[in-house]
Short mmCIF file of C-alpha atoms and ligand atoms in Angstrom, two decimals:
data_model
loop_
_atom_site.label_atom_id
_atom_site.label_comp_id
_atom_site.label_asym_id
_atom_site.label_seq_id
_atom_site.Cartn_x
_atom_site.Cartn_y
_atom_site.Cartn_z
CA MET A 1 0.00 0.00 0.00
CA ALA A 2 2.90 2.37 -0.58
CA ASP A 3 0.78 3.33 -3.64
CA LEU A 4 -1.92 4.64 -1.31
CA LEU A 5 0.65 6.76 0.54
CA ARG A 6 1.94 8.23 -2.74
CA LEU A 7 -1.62 8.96 -3.88
CA LEU A 8 -2.42 10.69 -0.56
CA LEU A 9 0.73 12.82 -0.82
CA ARG A 10 -0.27 13.82 -4.34
CA VAL A 11 -3.88 14.58 -3.49
CA ALA A 12 -2.83 16.52 -0.37
CA GLU A 13 -0.57 18.62 -2.60
CA LYS A 14 -3.54 19.25 -4.89
CA ALA A 15 -5.60 20.22 -1.84
CA ALA A 16 -2.86 22.61 -0.71
CA ASN A 17 -2.92 24.14 -4.15
CA VAL A 18 -6.69 24.74 -3.95
CA ALA A 19 -6.16 26.33 -0.51
CA ARG A 20 -3.49 28.64 -1.96
CA VAL A 21 -5.57 29.51 -5.03
CA CYS A 22 -8.52 30.52 -2.82
CA ARG A 23 -6.28 33.13 -1.18
CA GLN A 24 -4.39 34.18 -4.32
CA GLU A 25 -7.21 34.73 -6.80
CA ALA A 26 -9.06 37.94 -6.00
CA PRO A 27 -12.61 36.73 -6.82
CA LEU A 28 -12.17 33.74 -4.49
CA PHE A 29 -10.32 35.67 -1.79
CA GLN A 30 -13.12 38.21 -1.63
CA LEU A 31 -15.64 35.46 -0.99
CA LEU A 32 -13.35 34.02 1.68
CA VAL A 33 -12.86 37.21 3.68
CA GLN A 34 -16.47 38.30 3.43
CA GLU A 35 -17.10 35.72 6.12
CA LYS A 36 -15.17 37.75 8.65
CA THR A 37 -17.53 40.70 8.81
CA GLY A 38 -20.67 39.69 10.65
CA ASP A 39 -23.01 42.30 9.08
CA ASP A 40 -21.71 41.66 5.64
CA LYS A 41 -22.00 37.93 6.01
CA ASN A 42 -22.44 36.45 2.58
CA LYS A 43 -26.13 36.54 1.88
CA LYS A 44 -25.80 34.78 -1.44
CA PHE A 45 -25.65 31.27 -0.14
CA VAL A 46 -26.70 29.64 3.05
CA GLN A 47 -23.35 28.11 4.01
CA ASP A 48 -20.25 30.27 3.82
CA PHE A 49 -17.55 30.11 1.17
CA LYS A 50 -15.03 28.81 3.70
CA THR A 51 -17.22 25.73 4.08
CA LEU A 52 -17.51 25.38 0.31
CA ALA A 53 -13.71 25.51 -0.06
CA ASP A 54 -13.41 22.85 2.66
CA VAL A 55 -16.04 20.63 1.00
CA VAL A 56 -14.45 21.00 -2.42
CA ILE A 57 -11.08 19.88 -1.06
CA GLN A 58 -12.63 17.01 0.87
CA GLU A 59 -14.62 15.78 -2.15
CA MET A 60 -11.57 16.03 -4.39
CA ILE A 61 -9.63 13.77 -2.02
CA ARG A 62 -12.58 11.39 -1.75
CA HIS A 63 -12.94 11.30 -5.55
CA ASP A 64 -9.26 10.61 -6.26
CA VAL A 65 -8.88 7.93 -3.56
CA GLY A 66 -12.14 6.22 -4.57
CA ALA A 67 -11.07 6.18 -8.24
CA GLN A 68 -7.81 4.35 -7.52
CA PHE A 69 -9.02 2.25 -4.56
CA PRO A 70 -12.72 1.44 -5.08
CA GLU A 71 -12.63 -0.88 -2.02
CA MET A 72 -12.27 2.23 0.12
CA ILE A 73 -15.41 4.01 -1.13
CA GLY A 74 -17.81 4.21 1.80
CA PHE A 75 -14.92 4.39 4.28
CA ILE A 76 -13.61 7.85 3.38
CA HIS A 77 -14.89 10.28 5.97
CA GLY A 78 -14.48 14.01 6.34
CA GLU A 79 -15.37 16.90 8.58
CA GLU A 80 -17.96 18.39 6.24
CA SER A 81 -21.23 17.32 4.66
CA ASN A 82 -21.29 17.84 0.88
CA LYS A 83 -24.95 18.96 0.74
CA PHE A 84 -25.42 22.67 0.10
CA GLU A 85 -28.38 24.93 -0.27
CA ASN A 86 -28.06 27.82 -2.71
CA GLY A 87 -29.74 31.25 -2.73
CA LEU A 88 -32.74 29.77 -4.56
CA GLY A 89 -33.33 27.26 -1.81
CA GLU A 90 -32.18 24.38 -4.02
CA SER A 91 -30.18 21.56 -2.50
CA VAL A 92 -26.91 20.85 -4.32
CA THR A 93 -24.57 17.96 -3.64
CA VAL A 94 -21.01 19.12 -4.28
CA THR A 95 -18.91 16.47 -6.01
CA VAL A 96 -15.99 16.43 -8.40
CA CYS A 97 -17.29 15.76 -11.92
CA VAL A 98 -15.56 14.06 -14.85
CA THR A 99 -14.61 17.30 -16.59
CA GLU A 100 -13.50 20.70 -15.34
CA GLU A 101 -16.44 22.34 -17.16
CA GLN A 102 -18.98 20.09 -15.43
CA THR A 103 -17.42 20.81 -12.02
CA ALA A 104 -17.47 24.56 -12.80
CA ALA A 105 -21.18 24.36 -13.72
CA LEU A 106 -21.99 22.52 -10.49
CA LEU A 107 -20.02 25.00 -8.37
CA ALA A 108 -21.69 27.94 -10.15
CA SER A 109 -25.06 26.61 -8.97
CA VAL A 110 -23.86 26.87 -5.35
CA LEU A 111 -22.02 30.16 -5.87
CA ASP A 112 -25.18 31.89 -7.05
CA SER A 113 -23.95 31.94 -10.69
CA ASP A 114 -20.61 33.52 -9.91
CA ASP A 115 -19.03 31.91 -12.98
CA THR A 116 -15.61 33.49 -12.50
CA ALA A 117 -15.20 32.09 -9.00
CA ALA A 118 -16.65 28.71 -10.04
CA SER A 119 -14.23 28.39 -13.00
CA LEU A 120 -11.18 29.34 -10.93
CA LEU A 121 -12.07 26.79 -8.29
CA ALA A 122 -12.81 24.05 -10.86
CA ARG A 123 -9.49 24.70 -12.60
CA ALA A 124 -7.57 24.24 -9.33
CA ILE A 125 -9.45 21.01 -8.59
CA HIS A 126 -8.75 19.46 -12.00
CA GLN A 127 -5.15 20.64 -12.26
CA ASP A 128 -2.39 18.09 -11.81
CA PRO A 129 -0.22 19.03 -8.84
CA ALA A 130 3.47 19.74 -9.24
CA THR A 131 5.54 16.58 -8.80
CA ILE A 132 6.80 16.35 -5.25
CA GLU A 133 9.76 14.49 -3.88
CA THR A 134 8.08 11.94 -1.60
CA GLY A 135 11.05 9.90 -0.37
CA THR A 136 8.89 6.75 -0.35
CA GLU A 137 11.03 4.69 -2.74
CA GLY A 138 11.50 1.12 -1.59
CA LEU A 139 8.84 1.45 1.12
CA SER A 140 6.57 -1.56 1.48
CA VAL A 141 3.36 -1.26 3.53
CA PRO A 142 1.70 -4.55 4.61
CA LEU A 143 -1.94 -3.40 4.32
CA SER A 144 -4.78 -3.91 1.86
CA PRO A 145 -7.38 -1.28 0.92
CA SER A 146 -10.32 -3.39 2.10
CA GLU A 147 -9.11 -3.17 5.72
CA LEU A 148 -8.66 0.62 5.78
CA GLY A 149 -10.68 3.77 6.39
CA ILE A 150 -9.73 7.44 5.94
CA TRP A 151 -10.30 10.67 7.90
CA ILE A 152 -9.91 13.96 6.03
CA ASP A 153 -9.59 17.43 7.53
CA PRO A 154 -9.53 19.57 4.38
CA ILE A 155 -8.12 22.62 6.21
CA ASP A 156 -7.40 22.48 9.91
CA ALA A 157 -7.13 25.85 11.72
CA THR A 158 -9.51 27.56 9.28
CA SER A 159 -9.55 30.72 11.39
CA GLN A 160 -5.82 31.15 10.80
CA TYR A 161 -6.32 30.35 7.12
CA ILE A 162 -8.87 33.13 6.79
CA ASP A 163 -7.02 35.67 8.97
CA GLY A 164 -3.97 35.03 6.80
CA ARG A 165 -1.24 36.46 8.99
CA GLU A 166 2.19 35.77 7.50
CA GLU A 167 4.95 34.71 9.87
CA VAL A 168 8.58 34.04 9.07
CA LEU A 169 9.22 30.64 10.58
CA GLU A 170 12.34 30.38 12.67
CA GLU A 171 14.13 27.04 12.54
CA GLY A 172 13.57 25.08 15.75
CA HIS A 173 10.89 27.43 17.09
CA LEU A 174 7.17 27.11 17.42
CA SER A 175 5.26 30.02 15.93
CA PRO A 176 1.90 30.33 17.69
CA SER A 177 -0.39 31.65 14.97
CA GLY A 178 -0.52 32.51 11.32
CA LEU A 179 -1.05 30.88 7.95
CA HIS A 180 1.50 28.14 8.68
CA CYS A 181 -0.93 26.67 11.28
CA ALA A 182 -3.38 25.79 8.47
CA LEU A 183 -2.86 22.15 7.48
CA VAL A 184 -4.37 19.56 5.16
CA LEU A 185 -4.68 16.33 7.18
CA ILE A 186 -5.34 12.86 5.75
CA GLY A 187 -5.23 9.95 8.18
CA VAL A 188 -5.70 6.23 7.49
CA TYR A 189 -6.90 3.79 10.16
CA LEU A 190 -7.55 0.06 10.44
CA ARG A 191 -11.29 -0.68 10.23
CA SER A 192 -10.95 -3.61 12.66
CA THR A 193 -9.14 -1.90 15.56
CA GLY A 194 -9.28 1.80 14.75
CA GLU A 195 -5.48 2.16 15.00
CA PRO A 196 -4.02 4.98 12.90
CA VAL A 197 -1.60 3.40 10.44
CA MET A 198 -0.75 6.06 7.86
CA GLY A 199 -0.83 9.84 7.86
CA VAL A 200 -0.13 12.68 5.45
CA ILE A 201 0.16 16.31 6.53
CA ASN A 202 0.52 19.14 4.03
CA GLN A 203 1.36 22.64 5.21
CA PRO A 204 0.31 24.80 2.23
CA PHE A 205 1.88 28.00 3.56
CA ASN A 206 5.32 26.99 4.76
CA TYR A 207 7.59 29.41 2.93
CA LYS A 208 6.90 32.64 1.09
CA ASP A 209 9.22 33.54 -1.73
CA PRO A 210 10.43 37.06 -0.84
CA ALA A 211 10.86 37.94 -4.52
CA GLY A 212 7.77 36.51 -6.23
CA GLY A 213 5.50 36.43 -3.18
CA GLY A 214 4.28 32.90 -3.96
CA TRP A 215 3.95 30.29 -1.23
CA THR A 216 5.60 26.89 -1.14
CA GLY A 217 4.23 24.12 1.00
CA LYS A 218 5.82 21.32 2.92
CA HIS A 219 4.63 17.77 3.42
CA PHE A 220 5.15 15.13 6.09
CA TRP A 221 4.13 11.47 6.14
CA GLY A 222 4.31 8.47 8.43
CA VAL A 223 3.43 4.77 8.37
CA SER A 224 3.11 2.54 11.41
CA CYS A 225 1.80 -1.00 10.96
CA GLY A 226 2.85 -4.62 11.11
CA GLY A 227 6.39 -3.89 12.24
CA VAL A 228 6.91 -1.11 9.67
CA ASN A 229 7.59 2.27 11.23
CA SER A 230 8.64 4.86 8.73
CA CYS A 231 8.39 8.63 8.74
CA SER A 232 9.47 11.45 6.41
CA ILE A 233 11.22 13.15 9.31
CA SER A 234 13.44 11.56 11.92
CA ARG A 235 12.79 11.47 15.63
CA PRO A 236 14.01 14.69 17.18
CA LYS A 237 17.13 14.33 19.29
CA ASP A 238 17.08 15.04 23.02
CA ARG A 239 17.25 18.74 23.50
CA PRO A 240 20.74 20.24 23.82
CA ASP A 241 19.68 22.07 26.99
CA GLY A 242 18.94 18.72 28.62
CA SER A 243 15.26 19.49 29.07
CA LYS A 244 14.41 15.81 28.96
CA GLY A 245 16.47 15.45 32.11
CA GLY A 246 16.00 17.99 34.86
CA GLY A 247 15.37 21.08 32.74
CA GLY A 248 11.61 20.70 32.58
CA LEU A 249 9.15 19.79 29.90
CA SER A 250 7.95 21.94 27.05
CA VAL A 251 4.19 21.82 26.61
CA VAL A 252 1.96 23.30 23.91
CA LEU A 253 -1.65 24.17 24.74
CA SER A 254 -4.69 25.75 23.14
CA SER A 255 -4.97 29.43 24.09
CA SER A 256 -8.40 28.56 25.50
CA GLU A 257 -7.03 25.86 27.85
CA LYS A 258 -8.34 25.90 31.45
CA GLN A 259 -6.42 27.81 34.09
CA VAL A 260 -6.31 24.77 36.38
CA VAL A 261 -4.46 22.78 33.68
CA LYS A 262 -1.93 25.56 33.17
CA GLU A 263 -1.32 25.81 36.92
CA ALA A 264 -0.83 22.05 37.24
CA LEU A 265 1.70 22.03 34.38
CA VAL A 266 3.82 25.03 35.44
CA PRO A 267 5.87 23.06 38.03
CA LEU A 268 6.78 20.45 35.36
CA CYS A 269 7.80 22.98 32.74
CA GLY A 270 11.03 24.84 32.22
CA PRO A 271 10.89 28.64 32.06
CA ASP A 272 8.97 29.83 29.01
CA LYS A 273 8.17 26.22 28.19
CA LEU A 274 4.39 26.53 28.52
CA MET A 275 3.52 27.57 24.98
CA TYR A 276 0.37 28.27 23.02
CA ALA A 277 -0.44 27.64 19.36
CA SER A 278 -3.45 27.54 17.05
CA GLY A 279 -4.74 24.46 15.30
CA ALA A 280 -5.06 21.01 16.77
CA GLY A 281 -3.10 19.52 13.84
CA TYR A 282 -0.38 22.16 14.10
CA LYS A 283 0.08 21.50 17.83
CA ILE A 284 0.56 17.77 17.18
CA LEU A 285 2.95 18.66 14.35
CA CYS A 286 4.96 20.71 16.87
CA VAL A 287 5.38 17.53 18.96
CA ILE A 288 6.31 15.50 15.83
CA GLN A 289 9.00 18.07 15.00
CA GLY A 290 10.29 18.26 18.57
CA LEU A 291 9.24 21.91 19.00
CA ALA A 292 7.27 20.84 22.08
CA ASP A 293 7.51 17.65 24.16
CA VAL A 294 3.77 17.23 24.62
CA TYR A 295 0.44 18.74 23.59
CA VAL A 296 -2.16 18.61 26.36
CA LEU A 297 -5.87 19.29 25.78
CA SER A 298 -8.36 18.84 28.60
CA GLU A 299 -11.53 19.40 26.53
CA GLY A 300 -13.31 17.22 23.98
CA SER A 301 -12.91 19.95 21.36
CA THR A 302 -10.97 18.01 18.74
CA PHE A 303 -12.32 15.38 16.38
CA LYS A 304 -11.12 12.21 14.66
CA TRP A 305 -10.29 14.20 11.51
CA ASP A 306 -8.03 16.55 13.52
CA SER A 307 -5.88 13.86 15.14
CA CYS A 308 -5.81 10.75 12.89
CA ALA A 309 -3.09 11.84 10.43
CA PRO A 310 -0.62 13.41 12.90
CA HIS A 311 -1.25 10.52 15.33
CA ALA A 312 0.02 8.05 12.69
CA LEU A 313 3.23 10.09 12.34
CA LEU A 314 3.78 10.13 16.10
CA ARG A 315 3.34 6.33 16.23
CA ALA A 316 5.84 5.90 13.42
CA LEU A 317 8.33 7.82 15.60
CA GLY A 318 7.57 5.77 18.73
CA GLY A 319 5.07 8.17 20.33
CA GLY A 320 1.29 8.41 20.32
CA VAL A 321 -1.88 10.27 21.27
CA VAL A 322 -3.82 9.14 24.35
CA ASP A 323 -7.22 9.93 25.84
CA LEU A 324 -6.41 12.20 28.79
CA THR A 325 -9.49 11.28 30.86
CA LYS A 326 -8.80 7.54 30.47
CA CYS A 327 -5.18 8.04 31.55
CA LEU A 328 -6.21 10.03 34.61
CA GLN A 329 -8.74 7.37 35.60
CA SER A 330 -6.55 4.31 35.22
CA GLY A 331 -5.27 3.20 38.61
CA ALA A 332 -1.61 2.45 37.91
CA GLY A 333 -0.57 5.65 36.16
CA THR A 334 -0.86 5.23 32.44
CA ASP A 335 -1.55 2.23 30.36
CA GLY A 336 -0.57 3.96 27.14
CA HIS A 337 -1.89 1.23 24.86
CA ARG A 338 -5.37 1.02 26.28
CA ALA A 339 -5.70 4.79 26.30
CA GLU A 340 -4.46 5.39 22.71
CA LEU A 341 -7.10 7.14 20.59
CA VAL A 342 -8.88 4.97 18.02
CA TYR A 343 -10.74 6.04 14.91
CA HIS A 344 -13.36 3.46 13.93
CA GLN A 345 -16.26 3.83 16.37
CA PRO A 346 -18.60 6.79 16.92
CA HIS A 347 -19.99 7.81 20.33
CA THR A 348 -23.48 6.51 19.65
CA GLU A 349 -25.00 8.54 22.49
CA SER A 350 -23.92 11.84 20.87
CA GLN A 351 -25.29 13.77 17.90
CA GLY A 352 -23.67 15.31 14.82
CA ALA A 353 -19.95 16.07 14.87
CA ASP A 354 -19.77 15.15 18.58
CA ARG A 355 -20.18 11.49 17.59
CA TRP A 356 -16.57 11.73 16.42
CA ALA A 357 -15.12 13.99 19.11
CA ASN A 358 -12.03 13.02 21.09
CA GLN A 359 -14.29 13.45 24.11
CA GLY A 360 -11.81 12.76 26.90
CA GLY A 361 -9.30 15.38 25.76
CA LEU A 362 -5.84 14.19 24.72
CA VAL A 363 -2.11 14.15 25.25
CA ALA A 364 0.18 13.89 22.20
CA TYR A 365 3.72 12.72 23.03
CA LEU A 366 6.87 11.29 21.53
CA ASP A 367 8.45 10.06 24.71
CA CYS A 368 6.53 7.77 27.07
CA THR A 369 8.42 8.97 30.14
CA LEU A 370 7.28 12.52 29.50
CA LEU A 371 3.69 11.34 29.04
CA HIS A 372 3.91 9.74 32.48
CA SER A 373 5.22 12.97 34.02
CA VAL A 374 2.31 14.93 32.56
CA ILE A 375 -0.29 12.43 33.73
CA GLY A 376 1.34 12.40 37.18
CA GLY A 377 1.25 16.18 37.30
CA LEU A 378 -2.41 16.41 36.29
CA LYS A 379 -3.74 13.55 38.41
CA GLY A 380 -6.25 14.73 41.00
CA LYS A 381 -6.11 18.30 39.71
CA LEU A 382 -8.85 18.26 37.04
C1 2IP B 401 -10.15 23.24 14.77
C2 2IP B 401 -8.87 24.05 14.78
C3 2IP B 401 -8.82 24.85 16.03
C4 2IP B 401 -8.72 23.95 17.25
C5 2IP B 401 -9.87 22.96 17.22
C6 2IP B 401 -10.02 22.22 15.87
O1 2IP B 401 -10.35 22.67 13.51
O2 2IP B 401 -7.74 23.25 14.68
O3 2IP B 401 -7.74 25.72 15.95
O4 2IP B 401 -8.77 24.74 18.40
O5 2IP B 401 -9.67 22.02 18.22
O6 2IP B 401 -11.12 21.38 15.88
P1 2IP B 401 -7.45 25.34 19.12
O7 2IP B 401 -6.69 26.12 18.08
O8 2IP B 401 -7.98 26.15 20.24
O9 2IP B 401 -6.70 24.14 19.56
P2 2IP B 401 -11.03 23.50 12.24
O10 2IP B 401 -10.23 24.72 12.02
O11 2IP B 401 -10.91 22.49 11.13
O12 2IP B 401 -12.44 23.77 12.66
CA1 CA B 402 -10.00 20.64 12.12
#
């Protein structure tokens, strides 16, 4: 199934391209930023353009994966529903059609006949992405399509994507907000156990060319199954300042994290090592890259599509993502394996998106010892 990984890398690159085009092309960008102003909220269609861009990306991924791996159709899930209502009250199901012209016509019916915007979007969807260096040569993945399911987050950290603040990324440093927090996430899990086995992350806005102004993205991938653990980046080395020893942990949190959690973590952290960043996917990526030791979230505010892809990368590097509540409840500290998040079963007692929430909160980690320290520090405090 290395073919599936290569396809996901390619389709994620295409998705990143659509995300960039929506910000670069004026007619699309205008629709995107209209959402910000409450009064001016787009009256033309019932859902906002941001949601349409998300759905278009999700459906494009679903279309391309289903075309090459028909056994996976029916097991490709995303954050968004593809049913739209247009200004005339008509219900439109957004899909990727056989030709660019057909897709443009379908999108025009949702975009209230804005043919320019519809054509630009359709062109980006049907365009072949630039060839990317995947580094997957010689990789063999012992999986078959009929045992797999997929979670897609077309654009994680949409608020950062729309705000569009441009940050110059500093090597080895976490940058809390900005366009670079927006990520395309595609995660693959085993239908039988729910374990995440393959993940692709594309960061569409990684580097801005100072001369031309165009953005270049960056991609990451990981595979963890049947004794194969392989990742596009290597496991970060222990920090030079010795923070894995006595120097204290570095932790990344949501800016909306509870005060009690922050207070419980301060004694474990080195100075300035309690950090904040936007985007659930970006925070896990910070752990993958070694920019933070752990990401702690006490609320059930992330979903399977946020965590599946980056979770697979963490596993490939020897780490994981656990359910925080389960870890805090288990008597003997942490049983990492039993508490690892799984991706195949909904919470049947919940409704809508909450059926797929990571309800118990989470901790993303690379190093088991550090996970234990965090659980120890939070026990009895929440
Ligand atoms: C969101 C997004 C938010 C995150 C939230 C996710 O996904 O990543 O930034 O909140 O958990 O569900 P926070 O940044 O506070 O961690 P989306 O942007 O796709 O809705
Ligand atoms: Ca998300």
